[in-house]
Amino acid sequence: MSLRRLLAVCLVTLAVPLAGATTARADIAPPWCGTKVPDAAENLPANLPGSFPHIPYYAIGCTLQSIQDRSIGGRMSLEVIGKSALGRDMYLVTINALGTREQRNGYSRLRDILRRATSDPGRAQSLLRRGDSKVPIFIQSGIHGNEYEGVDAAMRAIERLATTPYGSDPEVDALLDHAVVAFNVVQNPDGRVAGMRTNGNGFDLNRDYITQSQSETRASVSVFRKWFPTELLDLHGYHTPTLVESTTVPHNPGIEYDMWFKWSQPRSDANQAGLASEGFGVDRPVNAVPDPAEWIPPGETLPQGWDDWGPFYTGQYGQLRGLDGSTVEMCNQTDADCGIGGVAPKYLGRMGALRAQELVVWSTFDFVLDHRSEMLHDQLEIYRRGVAGEARPACCPACACGRSPREAASWSSAFPGPTSAARARSFALRRSARSRR
């Protein structure tokens, strides 16, 4: 645990008794603002261990506005970045403090880096070597509407970051000084209201980052395009124990795995330590594979189920856009199954799920801040390799990075003609690719 995290835990524990360093404040609780309408999140059972009032969608916008009104020094911005399939607003919160010279200089350098990141990444690396830069982090929650607590965790983090006085919380101070944090608060408003996995079109949004056919996905992609987040967390549920995904086989041939494993593994270590600090266990699928480079580990007959071959998932799209990221599947059991060695964690059920998400989010913040310059450099190195046309470092046998031998034999190597080429070019350009003759 970093020194600033230890100090933050001590300070807030002295002030409030619940949930350590990320305790919610009373305003993110009933009575809710907004015009009351039926909402599945608001009507979850209240008589189970760990139950707590989940914020209904109708109260999210006005609660965020209230937090922004109370935010200190203009460090929080709030905007609507799109509409759901059924016309509900999608809210993006950006935390970017500019109150000190250090904060302004760090943000100015980040802007200069991002302007050159994909066109002249070598120059961007040079700018990074000259001084400290803020690091962009993206937290997305609620892509599956009936996986509730990620949204509530995001709301609590936003409130803490926006309204905590500078100098009173070392973790908050460090983020304000050294990061820009973007929150896509509820990626699937329709699903949260209805209590269903899919959006209002019946579409699983976590299968749409290649085609980008849904308005919600396009809104999320706009955040990736603006910030090129170095770190991404996509908050999901439910898995026993909490799962921090760091991708099993088959691997995507478009990902630089020397960089991916360099950062995903120690960041996952930090998440595991954060969870263990309050008695939560963890599942890290790639670490159950004897050799991450193997297509099928010894004794197995199938891929491992948390692969990154298809960048239609948020996490895997983030891998290709930035540097590091994970899907986080919280545990919501009401017994000891979310814990370690048969011992129940401090919080159970839905409160346990909320707390697990908070621990992963804040341990990720701490890790990224501690390594921000190195991580930004390696992200730019990935872009530099691409601009220079360098060969991708080998990570695994050919059949592991993409397709099995049987699949490879069934794929056509010849492009099917000029009409299809034109369609593919048009599709790519709409999704921010660049075209060269």
Short mmCIF file of N, CA, C and O in Angstrom, two decimals, residues 235-332:
data_model
loop_
_atom_site.label_atom_id
_atom_site.label_comp_id
_atom_site.label_asym_id
_atom_site.label_seq_id
_atom_site.Cartn_x
_atom_site.Cartn_y
_atom_site.Cartn_z
N LEU A 235 -16.38 -1.40 -15.49
CA LEU A 235 -16.91 -1.98 -14.25
C LEU A 235 -18.14 -2.83 -14.53
O LEU A 235 -19.17 -2.31 -14.97
N HIS A 236 -18.02 -4.13 -14.25
CA HIS A 236 -19.04 -5.14 -14.55
C HIS A 236 -19.39 -5.93 -13.29
O HIS A 236 -18.82 -5.74 -12.24
N GLY A 237 -20.28 -6.87 -13.43
CA GLY A 237 -20.61 -7.89 -12.45
C GLY A 237 -21.24 -9.06 -13.18
O GLY A 237 -21.70 -8.90 -14.31
N TYR A 238 -21.32 -10.21 -12.67
CA TYR A 238 -20.83 -10.60 -11.34
C TYR A 238 -20.01 -11.87 -11.51
O TYR A 238 -20.28 -12.69 -12.39
N HIS A 239 -19.00 -12.03 -10.65
CA HIS A 239 -18.11 -13.17 -10.74
C HIS A 239 -17.65 -13.48 -9.32
O HIS A 239 -17.46 -12.58 -8.51
N THR A 240 -17.47 -14.77 -9.04
CA THR A 240 -17.06 -15.20 -7.70
C THR A 240 -15.71 -15.91 -7.77
O THR A 240 -15.59 -16.94 -8.43
N PRO A 241 -14.68 -15.36 -7.09
CA PRO A 241 -14.62 -14.04 -6.44
C PRO A 241 -14.49 -12.95 -7.48
O PRO A 241 -14.60 -13.21 -8.67
N THR A 242 -14.24 -11.72 -7.04
CA THR A 242 -14.07 -10.60 -7.97
C THR A 242 -12.99 -10.92 -9.00
O THR A 242 -11.92 -11.42 -8.65
N LEU A 243 -13.31 -10.66 -10.25
CA LEU A 243 -12.39 -10.97 -11.34
C LEU A 243 -11.76 -9.68 -11.86
O LEU A 243 -12.46 -8.71 -12.16
N VAL A 244 -10.45 -9.68 -11.95
CA VAL A 244 -9.70 -8.61 -12.60
C VAL A 244 -9.09 -9.22 -13.86
O VAL A 244 -8.14 -9.99 -13.80
N GLU A 245 -9.67 -8.88 -14.98
CA GLU A 245 -9.30 -9.53 -16.23
C GLU A 245 -7.99 -9.00 -16.77
O GLU A 245 -7.77 -7.80 -16.83
N SER A 246 -7.12 -9.92 -17.15
CA SER A 246 -5.92 -9.52 -17.87
C SER A 246 -5.64 -10.47 -19.03
O SER A 246 -4.50 -10.76 -19.35
N THR A 247 -6.68 -10.96 -19.62
CA THR A 247 -6.76 -11.59 -20.95
C THR A 247 -5.98 -12.88 -21.12
O THR A 247 -4.77 -12.94 -20.98
N THR A 248 -6.74 -13.91 -21.48
CA THR A 248 -6.18 -15.21 -21.81
C THR A 248 -6.15 -15.37 -23.33
O THR A 248 -6.50 -14.46 -24.07
N VAL A 249 -5.73 -16.52 -23.77
CA VAL A 249 -5.70 -16.82 -25.20
C VAL A 249 -7.12 -17.13 -25.70
O VAL A 249 -7.97 -17.52 -24.90
N PRO A 250 -7.37 -16.94 -27.00
CA PRO A 250 -6.45 -16.49 -28.05
C PRO A 250 -6.21 -14.99 -28.01
O PRO A 250 -7.11 -14.22 -27.70
N HIS A 251 -4.99 -14.59 -28.34
CA HIS A 251 -4.62 -13.19 -28.29
C HIS A 251 -4.82 -12.51 -29.65
O HIS A 251 -4.75 -13.15 -30.70
N ASN A 252 -5.01 -11.21 -29.60
CA ASN A 252 -5.21 -10.43 -30.80
C ASN A 252 -3.85 -10.06 -31.41
O ASN A 252 -2.98 -9.56 -30.70
N PRO A 253 -3.67 -10.28 -32.70
CA PRO A 253 -2.36 -9.98 -33.30
C PRO A 253 -2.06 -8.50 -33.39
O PRO A 253 -0.94 -8.12 -33.74
N GLY A 254 -3.02 -7.64 -33.07
CA GLY A 254 -2.79 -6.21 -33.14
C GLY A 254 -2.29 -5.59 -31.85
O GLY A 254 -2.10 -4.38 -31.79
N ILE A 255 -2.08 -6.38 -30.82
CA ILE A 255 -1.71 -5.84 -29.51
C ILE A 255 -0.22 -6.12 -29.23
O ILE A 255 0.29 -7.20 -29.54
N GLU A 256 0.44 -5.13 -28.67
CA GLU A 256 1.87 -5.25 -28.35
C GLU A 256 1.98 -5.91 -26.97
O GLU A 256 1.89 -5.24 -25.93
N TYR A 257 2.22 -7.21 -26.94
CA TYR A 257 2.12 -7.94 -25.68
C TYR A 257 3.31 -7.73 -24.76
O TYR A 257 3.20 -7.94 -23.55
N ASP A 258 4.44 -7.29 -25.30
CA ASP A 258 5.54 -6.97 -24.38
C ASP A 258 5.13 -5.81 -23.48
O ASP A 258 5.41 -5.80 -22.28
N MET A 259 4.41 -4.84 -24.05
CA MET A 259 3.92 -3.72 -23.26
C MET A 259 2.71 -4.11 -22.42
O MET A 259 2.56 -3.69 -21.27
N TRP A 260 1.84 -4.91 -22.97
CA TRP A 260 0.62 -5.28 -22.26
C TRP A 260 0.93 -6.02 -20.97
O TRP A 260 0.48 -5.65 -19.88
N PHE A 261 1.72 -7.08 -21.06
CA PHE A 261 2.02 -7.86 -19.85
C PHE A 261 2.92 -7.09 -18.89
O PHE A 261 2.84 -7.29 -17.67
N LYS A 262 3.74 -6.20 -19.42
CA LYS A 262 4.60 -5.39 -18.57
C LYS A 262 3.79 -4.58 -17.57
O LYS A 262 4.20 -4.42 -16.40
N TRP A 263 2.61 -4.08 -17.99
CA TRP A 263 1.83 -3.20 -17.12
C TRP A 263 0.58 -3.85 -16.54
O TRP A 263 0.19 -3.55 -15.42
N SER A 264 -0.05 -4.75 -17.28
CA SER A 264 -1.28 -5.34 -16.74
C SER A 264 -1.01 -6.22 -15.53
O SER A 264 -1.82 -6.27 -14.59
N GLN A 265 0.13 -6.88 -15.52
CA GLN A 265 0.42 -7.78 -14.40
C GLN A 265 0.69 -7.02 -13.10
O GLN A 265 0.04 -7.30 -12.08
N PRO A 266 1.60 -6.05 -13.06
CA PRO A 266 1.79 -5.35 -11.77
C PRO A 266 0.59 -4.52 -11.36
O PRO A 266 0.33 -4.37 -10.15
N ARG A 267 -0.16 -3.98 -12.31
CA ARG A 267 -1.37 -3.25 -11.93
C ARG A 267 -2.40 -4.21 -11.33
O ARG A 267 -3.05 -3.91 -10.32
N SER A 268 -2.52 -5.42 -11.89
CA SER A 268 -3.40 -6.43 -11.31
C SER A 268 -2.91 -6.86 -9.94
O SER A 268 -3.71 -7.17 -9.05
N ASP A 269 -1.58 -6.92 -9.75
CA ASP A 269 -1.04 -7.19 -8.42
C ASP A 269 -1.52 -6.14 -7.42
O ASP A 269 -1.90 -6.46 -6.28
N ALA A 270 -1.49 -4.87 -7.85
CA ALA A 270 -1.95 -3.80 -6.96
C ALA A 270 -3.43 -3.94 -6.65
O ALA A 270 -3.86 -3.73 -5.51
N ASN A 271 -4.23 -4.33 -7.65
CA ASN A 271 -5.65 -4.56 -7.42
C ASN A 271 -5.87 -5.70 -6.44
O ASN A 271 -6.71 -5.61 -5.54
N GLN A 272 -5.11 -6.77 -6.61
CA GLN A 272 -5.25 -7.92 -5.72
C GLN A 272 -4.91 -7.54 -4.29
O GLN A 272 -5.62 -7.92 -3.34
N ALA A 273 -3.85 -6.76 -4.12
CA ALA A 273 -3.48 -6.32 -2.78
C ALA A 273 -4.55 -5.40 -2.19
O ALA A 273 -4.88 -5.50 -0.99
N GLY A 274 -5.12 -4.52 -3.01
CA GLY A 274 -6.18 -3.67 -2.52
C GLY A 274 -7.40 -4.45 -2.07
O GLY A 274 -7.97 -4.18 -1.01
N LEU A 275 -7.80 -5.43 -2.87
CA LEU A 275 -8.93 -6.27 -2.49
C LEU A 275 -8.63 -7.06 -1.21
O LEU A 275 -9.47 -7.15 -0.31
N ALA A 276 -7.43 -7.61 -1.13
CA ALA A 276 -7.08 -8.42 0.03
C ALA A 276 -7.04 -7.60 1.32
O ALA A 276 -7.25 -8.14 2.41
N SER A 277 -6.81 -6.29 1.19
CA SER A 277 -6.74 -5.44 2.38
C SER A 277 -8.06 -5.42 3.14
O SER A 277 -8.07 -5.10 4.33
N GLU A 278 -9.15 -5.76 2.47
CA GLU A 278 -10.44 -5.84 3.15
C GLU A 278 -11.06 -7.22 3.03
O GLU A 278 -12.27 -7.40 3.14
N GLY A 279 -10.20 -8.23 2.77
CA GLY A 279 -10.64 -9.62 2.82
C GLY A 279 -11.31 -10.14 1.57
O GLY A 279 -11.91 -11.22 1.60
N PHE A 280 -11.18 -9.44 0.44
CA PHE A 280 -11.78 -9.91 -0.81
C PHE A 280 -10.77 -10.74 -1.60
O PHE A 280 -9.61 -10.35 -1.76
N GLY A 281 -11.24 -11.87 -2.10
CA GLY A 281 -10.43 -12.68 -2.99
C GLY A 281 -10.45 -12.14 -4.40
O GLY A 281 -11.17 -11.17 -4.71
N VAL A 282 -9.68 -12.76 -5.29
CA VAL A 282 -9.59 -12.30 -6.66
C VAL A 282 -9.38 -13.47 -7.59
O VAL A 282 -8.79 -14.48 -7.21
N ASP A 283 -9.91 -13.34 -8.79
CA ASP A 283 -9.67 -14.29 -9.88
C ASP A 283 -8.96 -13.51 -10.98
O ASP A 283 -9.46 -12.48 -11.44
N ARG A 284 -7.79 -13.98 -11.37
CA ARG A 284 -7.03 -13.37 -12.46
C ARG A 284 -6.81 -14.44 -13.51
O ARG A 284 -5.81 -15.17 -13.45
N PRO A 285 -7.68 -14.57 -14.49
CA PRO A 285 -7.66 -15.75 -15.37
C PRO A 285 -6.33 -16.03 -16.04
O PRO A 285 -5.90 -17.18 -16.12
N VAL A 286 -5.64 -15.00 -16.54
CA VAL A 286 -4.40 -15.27 -17.25
C VAL A 286 -3.36 -15.90 -16.35
O VAL A 286 -2.51 -16.65 -16.80
N ASN A 287 -3.43 -15.64 -15.06
CA ASN A 287 -2.45 -16.21 -14.14
C ASN A 287 -2.73 -17.66 -13.78
O ASN A 287 -1.92 -18.30 -13.12
N ALA A 288 -3.87 -18.17 -14.22
CA ALA A 288 -4.14 -19.60 -14.06
C ALA A 288 -3.61 -20.40 -15.24
O ALA A 288 -3.63 -21.62 -15.23
N VAL A 289 -3.11 -19.70 -16.27
CA VAL A 289 -2.55 -20.36 -17.45
C VAL A 289 -1.05 -20.51 -17.25
O VAL A 289 -0.35 -19.53 -17.00
N PRO A 290 -0.51 -21.72 -17.33
CA PRO A 290 0.92 -21.90 -17.06
C PRO A 290 1.81 -21.02 -17.93
O PRO A 290 2.81 -20.50 -17.47
N ASP A 291 1.46 -20.88 -19.20
CA ASP A 291 2.25 -20.05 -20.12
C ASP A 291 1.28 -19.23 -20.94
O ASP A 291 0.58 -19.77 -21.80
N PRO A 292 1.19 -17.91 -20.70
CA PRO A 292 0.22 -17.10 -21.44
C PRO A 292 0.42 -17.14 -22.94
O PRO A 292 -0.45 -16.72 -23.69
N ALA A 293 1.60 -17.63 -23.40
CA ALA A 293 1.85 -17.67 -24.83
C ALA A 293 1.22 -18.88 -25.51
O ALA A 293 1.21 -18.98 -26.73
N GLU A 294 0.72 -19.83 -24.75
CA GLU A 294 0.21 -21.06 -25.35
C GLU A 294 -1.23 -20.89 -25.81
O GLU A 294 -2.04 -20.24 -25.14
N TRP A 295 -1.53 -21.49 -26.93
CA TRP A 295 -2.89 -21.45 -27.46
C TRP A 295 -3.83 -22.22 -26.56
O TRP A 295 -4.87 -21.73 -26.16
N ILE A 296 -3.46 -23.45 -26.20
CA ILE A 296 -4.26 -24.25 -25.28
C ILE A 296 -3.31 -24.77 -24.20
O ILE A 296 -2.40 -25.54 -24.49
N PRO A 297 -3.48 -24.36 -22.97
CA PRO A 297 -2.60 -24.83 -21.90
C PRO A 297 -2.70 -26.34 -21.72
O PRO A 297 -3.71 -26.96 -22.09
N PRO A 298 -1.67 -26.97 -21.16
CA PRO A 298 -1.70 -28.42 -20.93
C PRO A 298 -2.93 -28.84 -20.15
O PRO A 298 -3.31 -28.20 -19.17
N GLY A 299 -3.58 -29.89 -20.63
CA GLY A 299 -4.75 -30.41 -19.96
C GLY A 299 -6.04 -29.73 -20.34
O GLY A 299 -7.12 -30.17 -19.93
N GLU A 300 -5.98 -28.65 -21.13
CA GLU A 300 -7.18 -27.95 -21.56
C GLU A 300 -7.46 -28.23 -23.03
O GLU A 300 -6.55 -28.48 -23.82
N THR A 301 -8.72 -28.17 -23.39
CA THR A 301 -9.11 -28.42 -24.77
C THR A 301 -9.74 -27.20 -25.42
O THR A 301 -10.06 -27.22 -26.59
N LEU A 302 -9.93 -26.14 -24.66
CA LEU A 302 -10.58 -24.94 -25.18
C LEU A 302 -9.82 -23.70 -24.73
O LEU A 302 -9.10 -23.73 -23.74
N PRO A 303 -9.98 -22.59 -25.45
CA PRO A 303 -9.45 -21.31 -24.95
C PRO A 303 -10.03 -20.99 -23.58
O PRO A 303 -11.03 -21.57 -23.16
N GLN A 304 -9.44 -20.03 -22.90
CA GLN A 304 -9.71 -19.82 -21.49
C GLN A 304 -10.90 -18.94 -21.16
O GLN A 304 -11.23 -18.75 -20.01
N GLY A 305 -11.52 -18.32 -22.14
CA GLY A 305 -12.78 -17.63 -21.89
C GLY A 305 -12.69 -16.15 -21.60
O GLY A 305 -13.72 -15.48 -21.56
N TRP A 306 -11.49 -15.63 -21.39
CA TRP A 306 -11.34 -14.19 -21.16
C TRP A 306 -10.31 -13.64 -22.14
O TRP A 306 -9.43 -12.87 -21.79
N ASP A 307 -10.45 -14.05 -23.39
CA ASP A 307 -9.48 -13.70 -24.42
C ASP A 307 -9.63 -12.25 -24.87
O ASP A 307 -10.62 -11.58 -24.59
N ASP A 308 -8.62 -11.77 -25.60
CA ASP A 308 -8.67 -10.42 -26.16
C ASP A 308 -8.62 -10.45 -27.68
O ASP A 308 -8.25 -9.46 -28.32
N TRP A 309 -8.99 -11.59 -28.26
CA TRP A 309 -8.95 -11.70 -29.72
C TRP A 309 -9.90 -10.69 -30.37
O TRP A 309 -9.54 -10.02 -31.35
N GLY A 310 -11.08 -10.53 -29.85
CA GLY A 310 -12.05 -9.64 -30.47
C GLY A 310 -12.14 -8.30 -29.77
O GLY A 310 -12.57 -8.25 -28.62
N PRO A 311 -11.73 -7.20 -30.42
CA PRO A 311 -11.83 -5.90 -29.76
C PRO A 311 -13.24 -5.32 -29.81
O PRO A 311 -13.42 -4.11 -29.89
N PHE A 312 -14.24 -6.21 -29.74
CA PHE A 312 -15.62 -5.73 -29.63
C PHE A 312 -15.99 -5.50 -28.17
O PHE A 312 -17.01 -4.90 -27.87
N TYR A 313 -15.15 -5.96 -27.23
CA TYR A 313 -15.33 -5.66 -25.81
C TYR A 313 -14.68 -4.31 -25.49
O TYR A 313 -13.66 -3.93 -26.08
N THR A 314 -15.21 -3.61 -24.49
CA THR A 314 -14.63 -2.33 -24.09
C THR A 314 -13.15 -2.48 -23.73
O THR A 314 -12.30 -1.70 -24.18
N GLY A 315 -12.85 -3.46 -22.88
CA GLY A 315 -11.48 -3.62 -22.41
C GLY A 315 -10.50 -3.85 -23.54
O GLY A 315 -9.40 -3.29 -23.57
N GLN A 316 -10.89 -4.67 -24.51
CA GLN A 316 -9.98 -5.00 -25.60
C GLN A 316 -9.88 -3.85 -26.61
O GLN A 316 -8.83 -3.63 -27.19
N TYR A 317 -10.96 -3.12 -26.79
CA TYR A 317 -10.87 -1.90 -27.59
C TYR A 317 -9.90 -0.92 -26.92
O TYR A 317 -9.09 -0.27 -27.58
N GLY A 318 -9.98 -0.84 -25.60
CA GLY A 318 -9.07 0.02 -24.86
C GLY A 318 -7.62 -0.40 -25.00
O GLY A 318 -6.72 0.44 -25.03
N GLN A 319 -7.37 -1.72 -25.07
CA GLN A 319 -6.01 -2.19 -25.29
C GLN A 319 -5.43 -1.63 -26.57
O GLN A 319 -4.26 -1.26 -26.64
N LEU A 320 -6.24 -1.60 -27.62
CA LEU A 320 -5.76 -1.12 -28.91
C LEU A 320 -5.65 0.39 -28.96
O LEU A 320 -4.85 0.94 -29.71
N ARG A 321 -6.44 1.10 -28.17
CA ARG A 321 -6.40 2.56 -28.15
C ARG A 321 -5.33 3.11 -27.23
O ARG A 321 -4.72 4.15 -27.52
N GLY A 322 -5.12 2.45 -26.08
CA GLY A 322 -4.23 2.99 -25.07
C GLY A 322 -3.13 2.03 -24.71
O GLY A 322 -2.43 1.50 -25.56
N LEU A 323 -2.98 1.76 -23.41
CA LEU A 323 -1.90 0.89 -22.95
C LEU A 323 -2.41 -0.26 -22.12
O LEU A 323 -2.10 -1.42 -22.39
N ASP A 324 -3.21 0.01 -21.09
CA ASP A 324 -3.59 -1.01 -20.13
C ASP A 324 -5.06 -0.86 -19.78
O ASP A 324 -5.64 0.22 -19.92
N GLY A 325 -5.67 -1.95 -19.32
CA GLY A 325 -7.06 -1.88 -18.90
C GLY A 325 -7.58 -3.24 -18.51
O GLY A 325 -6.97 -4.27 -18.79
N SER A 326 -8.72 -3.23 -17.85
CA SER A 326 -9.35 -4.48 -17.42
C SER A 326 -10.85 -4.33 -17.36
O SER A 326 -11.37 -3.26 -17.01
N THR A 327 -11.53 -5.41 -17.67
CA THR A 327 -12.89 -5.62 -17.21
C THR A 327 -12.82 -6.05 -15.75
O THR A 327 -12.01 -6.90 -15.40
N VAL A 328 -13.63 -5.46 -14.91
CA VAL A 328 -13.65 -5.80 -13.48
C VAL A 328 -15.03 -6.36 -13.16
O VAL A 328 -16.04 -5.65 -13.24
N GLU A 329 -15.08 -7.64 -12.81
CA GLU A 329 -16.34 -8.33 -12.51
C GLU A 329 -16.46 -8.49 -10.99
O GLU A 329 -15.79 -9.33 -10.40
N MET A 330 -17.31 -7.69 -10.38
CA MET A 330 -17.41 -7.68 -8.92
C MET A 330 -18.16 -8.92 -8.41
O MET A 330 -19.00 -9.49 -9.10
N CYS A 331 -17.85 -9.30 -7.19
CA CYS A 331 -18.52 -10.42 -6.52
C CYS A 331 -19.61 -9.88 -5.60
O CYS A 331 -19.39 -8.91 -4.86
N ASN A 332 -20.80 -10.51 -5.65
CA ASN A 332 -21.92 -10.02 -4.81
C ASN A 332 -22.54 -11.12 -3.95
O ASN A 332 -23.70 -11.01 -3.55
#
